[in-house]
Every structure is written in structure tokens, then in C-alpha cells.
Amino acid sequence: MNGAHDLGGMHGFGPVERERDEPVFHADWERRCFALTLAMGAYGAWNLDATRYARETMPAGEYLTTGYYEHWLHGLQRQLIEQGLLTREEIEARMARLRGESDHGAT
Amino acid sequence: MTAREHEHEHGSHLAEVDLRVRALESLLVEKGLVDPAALDVLIDTYEHKVGPRNGARVVARAWSDPAYRARLLDDATGAIAELGYGGRQGEHMMAVENTPEVHNVVVCTLCSCYPWPVLGLPPAWYKSAPYRSRVVIDPRGVLAEFGLVLPEETEVRVWDSTAELRYLVVPQRPPGTESWSEAELAQLVTRDSMIGVTRALSPADLHAGSEAT
């Protein structure tokens, strides 16, 4: 697939930026997204090539302006929906419920 | 948009991402598709247990034991398994050795393929667009940003990883370490030197580092 992920040889991304004493994960959602992706990979409904393909279907502009584990999240959600393990509606509904709970907790 | 507005927008975007991950996890747990305890084990493994110390042991063994070095260069997967490392994202390994004539550096231009069993999870810069795009067309320029300026006559080989084959760079053994034990040598082998963007530490670097900490 000749998408935005195929970065080799492209110009214009600037210097390589390194972080001193970089942690393995930068936020808890990255940890959970990483583990969910591995666990669902082990579940066996798809293989690694399919996982990569699912990440690479992210729209090019979005791919280039989002973080690494957001690509994973995009791929995971797409595969879960495509394989019929979850529906988009139930994901949105669960997000709304969790949002409500956290709003309630904050007041 | 002001900087503050931009920051706010970025913050709320990440709040949505966080929410989406929590939603997926709670649904998958509810349906019995994932076990939360298994998720915790995976996180602990890759956050605390698997990391570049594994690769450093492999390199230090190769520096100390010529027969092991030969096996590593011939069949890296098997030689690495001798030290107990293998599995996910390291099923097929190839070791590439730096010499005064040839310097090797590793990238994954398409994503983030990286030898997890020996190096752990990759740093953010390895997965970033600047590194992936540029190291294949301007390796010397990128290496210079890491502080590594190679002699003109040294050939640079850039290895583009795939989901099937992952690379481990065996850096050159630093001079002045002839009498060092394997465990001492392993302290000189950094993650970056096994990606190929720096050399291994020298005894003087190690001394300076331990004084600084």
C-alpha cells in the first residue's frame, strides 16, 4: 500500500527529536492500548499483516499528525468492528457512558 | 488559534483518545475477549522486564566468545535463543556487525518493526517521521545528529526492517577493554549502539557517566 506510512525518502520532517530518559509509555492509555492490541493479536482473529494494514488505512493527513499509539488504536478499533467483535455504536455508547461518569465524578 | 487554545484542543483530543481506549477495554473485558490480569502482565513485561540489557548481553557474549560470535552472525535467532531471548517481534533475527570498514544502522520506514526480545519497545524517535523518512536518504546526516561522524571511507549500510525480519547491530568493541569480563563489557552496550545510531560507550564514557549519576 502506497500510503502516508511509507515514509522512506520523504523530505520535510525536520531533525530527529530525542527525549532524554524517555519512559516506555507516555500515558496510561498508551499502556492499555498496547496491551489490548497484543492481547487481541493473541486472540487470533487476525494476523500481524492485517494489523499493519488496518493502521495504514488511516487517512494520510490524520496519520501524519497523530501519535504512534493513536495509529494502533485506529487499527485495533477498525479490526474489532470489521471482525464483528464490537460495533461502532456500542463503542460510542460506552464512551458516552464513561464520559458521563467522569463528568459526574468531577462535580 | 492562540497557543493556549491549541493546547486545549490537543488536550481534549487526547482525553477522547483516552476515553476510547477505556471504552474498548471495558467492552472487551465484558465480552470475555480479554482478561484484565493478562493485560497487566503484558504491560509489566514490556515496561519493566524486556529491554536493551538483553541485547547488551548478546553483544558482550559475541565480543568475548568467537564461537558465539560466529553463531550469532550465522543464525542470530538461534544464538539469541541460547541466552533465553526470543518470541514476539523477534521470531526471525539477523545480526549485522560493525567494523572499521562497514557501519550498520537499522530503521523501519513503514512503521516500527524492532527486535523486542533483545531491545524492548522502540523509543519514540525510532517511530517518528523524521527518522524513518531521512535515515535512508541521508544516513550520515542523521548519524551526525546523534553525535556519530563516520570517516568518509566507512561504508554505511541501512537495514529496513520488516514484520518478518528484525536486525541487531553488533557495535565495534571499544579499545582498552581487552581484559574486561562479559558483564563489564555489557555495560558499554547501549540501546542506540545496537540500533546503529551511536558507537558503544568507551571505558572513559562509562566512567564519566557513573560520576555524573
Tab-separated table of N, CA and C in Angstrom, chain B residues 54-165:
chain	number	residue	atom	x	y	z
B	54	ASN	N	19.040	-7.039	27.565
B	54	ASN	CA	19.104	-8.361	26.928
B	54	ASN	C	20.059	-8.340	25.739
B	55	GLY	N	19.867	-7.361	24.879
B	55	GLY	CA	20.737	-7.242	23.706
B	55	GLY	C	22.190	-7.016	24.100
B	56	ALA	N	22.392	-6.254	25.168
B	56	ALA	CA	23.763	-5.972	25.624
B	56	ALA	C	24.463	-7.269	26.031
B	57	ARG	N	23.708	-8.188	26.617
B	57	ARG	CA	24.306	-9.487	26.985
B	57	ARG	C	24.720	-10.267	25.741
B	58	VAL	N	23.876	-10.183	24.708
B	58	VAL	CA	24.183	-10.883	23.453
B	58	VAL	C	25.465	-10.313	22.845
B	59	VAL	N	25.550	-8.984	22.790
B	59	VAL	CA	26.716	-8.349	22.171
B	59	VAL	C	27.977	-8.642	22.995
B	60	ALA	N	27.879	-8.539	24.318
B	60	ALA	CA	29.052	-8.779	25.163
B	60	ALA	C	29.540	-10.223	25.011
B	61	ARG	N	28.589	-11.145	24.855
B	61	ARG	CA	28.986	-12.550	24.636
B	61	ARG	C	29.715	-12.688	23.292
B	62	ALA	N	29.178	-12.000	22.279
B	62	ALA	CA	29.806	-12.079	20.950
B	62	ALA	C	31.214	-11.476	20.969
B	63	TRP	N	31.399	-10.427	21.749
B	63	TRP	CA	32.726	-9.815	21.850
B	63	TRP	C	33.720	-10.734	22.568
B	64	SER	N	33.186	-11.549	23.498
B	64	SER	CA	34.060	-12.341	24.366
B	64	SER	C	34.332	-13.737	23.827
B	65	ASP	N	33.401	-14.239	23.018
B	65	ASP	CA	33.445	-15.648	22.643
B	65	ASP	C	33.351	-15.759	21.118
B	66	PRO	N	34.491	-16.013	20.450
B	66	PRO	CA	34.491	-16.038	18.974
B	66	PRO	C	33.529	-17.076	18.390
B	67	ALA	N	33.374	-18.208	19.080
B	67	ALA	CA	32.464	-19.233	18.543
B	67	ALA	C	31.019	-18.735	18.612
B	68	TYR	N	30.685	-18.026	19.708
B	68	TYR	CA	29.337	-17.467	19.825
B	68	TYR	C	29.116	-16.391	18.762
B	69	ARG	N	30.138	-15.547	18.571
B	69	ARG	CA	30.037	-14.501	17.536
B	69	ARG	C	29.725	-15.127	16.172
B	70	ALA	N	30.440	-16.205	15.856
B	70	ALA	CA	30.231	-16.866	14.559
B	70	ALA	C	28.791	-17.397	14.463
B	71	ARG	N	28.303	-17.972	15.551
B	71	ARG	CA	26.924	-18.488	15.527
B	71	ARG	C	25.921	-17.343	15.384
B	72	LEU	N	26.200	-16.231	16.079
B	72	LEU	CA	25.292	-15.080	16.028
B	72	LEU	C	25.187	-14.526	14.609
B	73	LEU	N	26.333	-14.430	13.930
B	73	LEU	CA	26.315	-13.862	12.579
B	73	LEU	C	25.721	-14.851	11.576
B	74	ASP	N	25.788	-16.144	11.903
B	74	ASP	CA	25.282	-17.173	11.002
B	74	ASP	C	23.776	-17.390	11.204
B	75	ASP	N	23.357	-17.448	12.468
B	75	ASP	CA	21.954	-17.727	12.791
B	75	ASP	C	21.610	-16.955	14.061
B	76	ALA	N	21.257	-15.691	13.881
B	76	ALA	CA	21.055	-14.823	15.049
B	76	ALA	C	19.899	-15.310	15.915
B	77	THR	N	18.834	-15.780	15.294
B	77	THR	CA	17.673	-16.221	16.081
B	77	THR	C	18.089	-17.330	17.052
B	78	GLY	N	18.851	-18.305	16.549
B	78	GLY	CA	19.292	-19.424	17.377
B	78	GLY	C	20.274	-18.977	18.453
B	79	ALA	N	21.223	-18.133	18.084
B	79	ALA	CA	22.244	-17.696	19.045
B	79	ALA	C	21.612	-16.848	20.159
B	80	ILE	N	20.632	-16.031	19.795
B	80	ILE	CA	19.951	-15.197	20.798
B	80	ILE	C	19.111	-16.083	21.724
B	81	ALA	N	18.520	-17.118	21.155
B	81	ALA	CA	17.724	-18.050	21.965
B	81	ALA	C	18.598	-18.787	22.978
B	82	GLU	N	19.884	-18.990	22.651
B	82	GLU	CA	20.795	-19.636	23.613
B	82	GLU	C	20.827	-18.869	24.935
B	83	LEU	N	20.657	-17.558	24.875
B	83	LEU	CA	20.678	-16.750	26.100
B	83	LEU	C	19.274	-16.597	26.685
B	84	GLY	N	18.322	-17.263	26.067
B	84	GLY	CA	16.973	-17.288	26.639
B	84	GLY	C	16.040	-16.206	26.100
B	85	TYR	N	16.434	-15.553	25.018
B	85	TYR	CA	15.590	-14.481	24.486
B	85	TYR	C	14.976	-14.904	23.155
B	86	GLY	N	13.704	-14.595	22.985
B	86	GLY	CA	13.039	-14.917	21.725
B	86	GLY	C	11.581	-14.585	21.829
B	87	GLY	N	10.841	-14.968	20.794
B	87	GLY	CA	9.400	-14.764	20.824
B	87	GLY	C	8.967	-13.524	20.096
B	88	ARG	N	7.830	-13.014	20.529
B	88	ARG	CA	7.127	-11.936	19.853
B	88	ARG	C	8.037	-10.829	19.320
B	89	GLN	N	7.930	-10.560	18.059
B	89	GLN	CA	8.666	-9.492	17.362
B	89	GLN	C	10.174	-9.736	17.349
B	90	GLY	N	10.536	-11.028	17.497
B	90	GLY	CA	11.946	-11.373	17.362
B	90	GLY	C	12.055	-12.786	16.833
B	91	GLU	N	11.013	-13.194	16.112
B	91	GLU	CA	10.943	-14.578	15.636
B	91	GLU	C	12.065	-14.876	14.645
B	92	HIS	N	12.407	-13.874	13.830
B	92	HIS	CA	13.476	-14.059	12.838
B	92	HIS	C	14.425	-12.884	12.941
B	93	MET	N	15.629	-13.181	13.412
B	93	MET	CA	16.598	-12.115	13.694
B	93	MET	C	17.808	-12.244	12.773
B	94	MET	N	18.395	-11.091	12.478
B	94	MET	CA	19.660	-11.087	11.764
B	94	MET	C	20.588	-10.120	12.494
B	95	ALA	N	21.825	-10.575	12.754
B	95	ALA	CA	22.811	-9.709	13.399
B	95	ALA	C	23.744	-9.146	12.324
B	96	VAL	N	23.991	-7.855	12.404
B	96	VAL	CA	24.907	-7.211	11.450
B	96	VAL	C	26.021	-6.538	12.252
B	97	GLU	N	27.250	-6.822	11.863
B	97	GLU	CA	28.392	-6.440	12.683
B	97	GLU	C	29.094	-5.194	12.131
B	98	ASN	N	29.311	-4.249	13.004
B	98	ASN	CA	30.079	-3.068	12.597
B	98	ASN	C	31.574	-3.379	12.629
B	99	THR	N	32.266	-2.832	11.639
B	99	THR	CA	33.721	-2.991	11.541
B	99	THR	C	34.281	-1.621	11.159
B	100	PRO	N	35.600	-1.466	11.143
B	100	PRO	CA	36.135	-0.174	10.678
B	100	PRO	C	35.709	0.136	9.234
B	101	GLU	N	35.396	-0.890	8.461
B	101	GLU	CA	35.046	-0.672	7.046
B	101	GLU	C	33.551	-0.430	6.839
B	102	VAL	N	32.722	-1.059	7.661
B	102	VAL	CA	31.266	-1.029	7.441
B	102	VAL	C	30.544	-0.636	8.721
B	103	HIS	N	29.629	0.332	8.588
B	103	HIS	CA	28.776	0.693	9.726
B	103	HIS	C	27.326	0.400	9.356
B	104	ASN	N	26.621	-0.291	10.250
B	104	ASN	CA	25.216	-0.668	10.012
B	104	ASN	C	24.286	0.161	10.880
B	105	VAL	N	23.149	0.521	10.308
B	105	VAL	CA	22.127	1.232	11.069
B	105	VAL	C	20.756	0.697	10.647
B	106	VAL	N	19.831	0.638	11.605
B	106	VAL	CA	18.548	-0.033	11.387
B	106	VAL	C	17.400	0.973	11.455
B	107	VAL	N	16.393	0.760	10.619
B	107	VAL	CA	15.196	1.594	10.600
B	107	VAL	C	14.013	0.692	10.259
B	108	CYS	N	12.809	1.198	10.449
B	108	CYS	CA	11.634	0.574	9.836
B	108	CYS	C	10.892	1.723	9.165
B	109	THR	N	11.071	1.870	7.851
B	109	THR	CA	10.493	3.042	7.177
B	109	THR	C	8.967	2.982	7.171
B	110	LEU	N	8.405	1.763	7.174
B	110	LEU	CA	6.960	1.632	7.038
B	110	LEU	C	6.216	1.748	8.363
B	111	CYS	N	6.886	1.424	9.466
B	111	CYS	CA	6.166	1.507	10.734
B	111	CYS	C	7.149	1.551	11.882
B	112	SER	N	7.336	0.422	12.566
B	112	SER	CA	8.102	0.455	13.805
B	112	SER	C	8.709	-0.897	14.124
B	113	CYS	N	8.920	-1.744	13.112
B	113	CYS	CA	9.473	-3.075	13.366
B	113	CYS	C	10.812	-2.938	14.073
B	114	TYR	N	10.997	-3.771	15.095
B	114	TYR	CA	12.103	-3.573	16.038
B	114	TYR	C	12.255	-4.880	16.795
B	115	PRO	N	13.461	-5.279	17.173
B	115	PRO	CA	13.620	-6.593	17.818
B	115	PRO	C	13.290	-6.551	19.310
B	116	TRP	N	12.017	-6.709	19.630
B	116	TRP	CA	11.563	-6.573	21.018
B	116	TRP	C	12.314	-7.462	22.016
B	117	PRO	N	12.545	-8.754	21.709
B	117	PRO	CA	13.151	-9.600	22.765
B	117	PRO	C	14.538	-9.114	23.214
B	118	VAL	N	15.269	-8.454	22.339
B	118	VAL	CA	16.617	-8.003	22.737
B	118	VAL	C	16.695	-6.511	23.044
B	119	LEU	N	15.778	-5.705	22.535
B	119	LEU	CA	15.864	-4.253	22.789
B	119	LEU	C	14.646	-3.684	23.516
B	120	GLY	N	13.603	-4.461	23.711
B	120	GLY	CA	12.385	-3.914	24.315
B	120	GLY	C	11.589	-3.142	23.274
B	121	LEU	N	10.754	-2.225	23.721
B	121	LEU	CA	9.957	-1.429	22.785
B	121	LEU	C	10.790	-0.250	22.280
B	122	PRO	N	10.559	0.160	21.039
B	122	PRO	CA	11.400	1.222	20.466
B	122	PRO	C	11.141	2.596	21.076
B	123	PRO	N	12.177	3.443	21.104
B	123	PRO	CA	11.972	4.827	21.550
B	123	PRO	C	11.127	5.596	20.538
B	124	ALA	N	10.539	6.706	20.978
B	124	ALA	CA	9.648	7.481	20.096
B	124	ALA	C	10.369	7.943	18.829
B	125	TRP	N	11.635	8.342	18.948
B	125	TRP	CA	12.315	8.861	17.748
B	125	TRP	C	12.436	7.798	16.665
B	126	TYR	N	12.561	6.524	17.056
B	126	TYR	CA	12.701	5.445	16.070
B	126	TYR	C	11.421	5.318	15.239
B	127	LYS	N	10.283	5.634	15.875
B	127	LYS	CA	8.982	5.502	15.219
B	127	LYS	C	8.556	6.801	14.530
B	128	SER	N	9.387	7.832	14.655
B	128	SER	CA	8.979	9.164	14.194
B	128	SER	C	9.223	9.352	12.698
B	129	ALA	N	8.433	10.242	12.105
B	129	ALA	CA	8.566	10.537	10.672
B	129	ALA	C	9.970	11.050	10.315
B	130	PRO	N	10.581	11.942	11.111
B	130	PRO	CA	11.909	12.421	10.718
B	130	PRO	C	12.941	11.289	10.562
B	131	TYR	N	12.978	10.368	11.517
B	131	TYR	CA	13.969	9.279	11.434
B	131	TYR	C	13.648	8.339	10.273
B	132	ARG	N	12.399	7.919	10.186
B	132	ARG	CA	12.013	6.939	9.160
B	132	ARG	C	12.199	7.486	7.751
B	133	SER	N	11.907	8.763	7.565
B	133	SER	CA	12.000	9.321	6.211
B	133	SER	C	13.448	9.565	5.807
B	134	ARG	N	14.266	9.992	6.767
B	134	ARG	CA	15.550	10.572	6.385
B	134	ARG	C	16.736	9.623	6.479
B	135	VAL	N	16.689	8.635	7.386
B	135	VAL	CA	17.898	7.828	7.579
B	135	VAL	C	18.236	7.022	6.319
B	136	VAL	N	17.237	6.793	5.471
B	136	VAL	CA	17.509	6.038	4.245
B	136	VAL	C	18.082	6.905	3.116
B	137	ILE	N	17.892	8.211	3.187
B	137	ILE	CA	18.464	9.048	2.117
B	137	ILE	C	19.650	9.877	2.601
B	138	ASP	N	19.732	10.096	3.904
B	138	ASP	CA	20.845	10.892	4.439
B	138	ASP	C	21.341	10.273	5.742
B	139	PRO	N	21.807	9.010	5.666
B	139	PRO	CA	22.201	8.359	6.918
B	139	PRO	C	23.320	9.099	7.642
B	140	ARG	N	24.273	9.619	6.906
B	140	ARG	CA	25.376	10.297	7.596
B	140	ARG	C	24.894	11.558	8.315
B	141	GLY	N	23.950	12.245	7.696
B	141	GLY	CA	23.391	13.438	8.331
B	141	GLY	C	22.650	13.088	9.617
B	142	VAL	N	21.870	12.010	9.571
B	142	VAL	CA	21.133	11.590	10.764
B	142	VAL	C	22.105	11.128	11.848
B	143	LEU	N	23.100	10.327	11.457
B	143	LEU	CA	24.071	9.847	12.452
B	143	LEU	C	24.801	11.020	13.099
B	144	ALA	N	25.078	12.041	12.323
B	144	ALA	CA	25.766	13.221	12.885
B	144	ALA	C	24.911	13.883	13.956
B	145	GLU	N	23.580	13.865	13.754
B	145	GLU	CA	22.688	14.426	14.787
B	145	GLU	C	22.775	13.635	16.083
B	146	PHE	N	23.117	12.367	15.980
B	146	PHE	CA	23.309	11.542	17.173
B	146	PHE	C	24.751	11.651	17.697
B	147	GLY	N	25.550	12.508	17.057
B	147	GLY	CA	26.925	12.700	17.509
B	147	GLY	C	27.911	11.714	16.911
B	148	LEU	N	27.478	10.984	15.896
B	148	LEU	CA	28.367	9.988	15.284
B	148	LEU	C	28.781	10.459	13.891
B	149	VAL	N	30.037	10.852	13.767
B	149	VAL	CA	30.559	11.272	12.471
B	149	VAL	C	31.525	10.189	12.002
B	150	LEU	N	31.158	9.532	10.901
B	150	LEU	CA	31.953	8.407	10.416
B	150	LEU	C	32.969	8.886	9.393
B	151	PRO	N	34.125	8.210	9.329
B	151	PRO	CA	35.092	8.556	8.281
B	151	PRO	C	34.468	8.344	6.899
B	152	GLU	N	34.844	9.186	5.955
B	152	GLU	CA	34.325	9.108	4.583
B	152	GLU	C	34.442	7.700	4.010
B	153	GLU	N	35.563	7.026	4.343
B	153	GLU	CA	35.816	5.725	3.714
B	153	GLU	C	34.983	4.591	4.333
B	154	THR	N	34.328	4.870	5.461
B	154	THR	CA	33.474	3.832	6.050
B	154	THR	C	32.171	3.736	5.261
B	155	GLU	N	31.868	2.522	4.847
B	155	GLU	CA	30.607	2.299	4.119
B	155	GLU	C	29.458	2.264	5.130
B	156	VAL	N	28.327	2.907	4.798
B	156	VAL	CA	27.168	2.876	5.684
B	156	VAL	C	26.098	1.988	5.049
B	157	ARG	N	25.615	1.017	5.823
B	157	ARG	CA	24.524	0.165	5.339
B	157	ARG	C	23.299	0.407	6.208
B	158	VAL	N	22.200	0.744	5.554
B	158	VAL	CA	20.949	0.992	6.268
B	158	VAL	C	20.032	-0.208	6.033
B	159	TRP	N	19.583	-0.821	7.118
B	159	TRP	CA	18.735	-2.020	7.021
B	159	TRP	C	17.308	-1.631	7.349
B	160	ASP	N	16.394	-1.884	6.397
B	160	ASP	CA	14.991	-1.541	6.600
B	160	ASP	C	14.257	-2.788	7.092
B	161	SER	N	13.837	-2.747	8.358
B	161	SER	CA	13.223	-3.910	9.000
B	161	SER	C	11.869	-4.220	8.384
B	162	THR	N	11.456	-5.465	8.537
B	162	THR	CA	10.123	-5.858	8.113
B	162	THR	C	9.457	-6.605	9.262
B	163	ALA	N	8.190	-6.894	9.082
B	163	ALA	CA	7.487	-7.662	10.102
B	163	ALA	C	8.124	-9.045	10.245
B	164	GLU	N	8.773	-9.525	9.186
B	164	GLU	CA	9.344	-10.873	9.224
B	164	GLU	C	10.763	-10.889	9.773
B	165	LEU	N	11.577	-9.881	9.464
B	165	LEU	CA	12.996	-9.934	9.803
B	165	LEU	C	13.424	-8.671	10.548
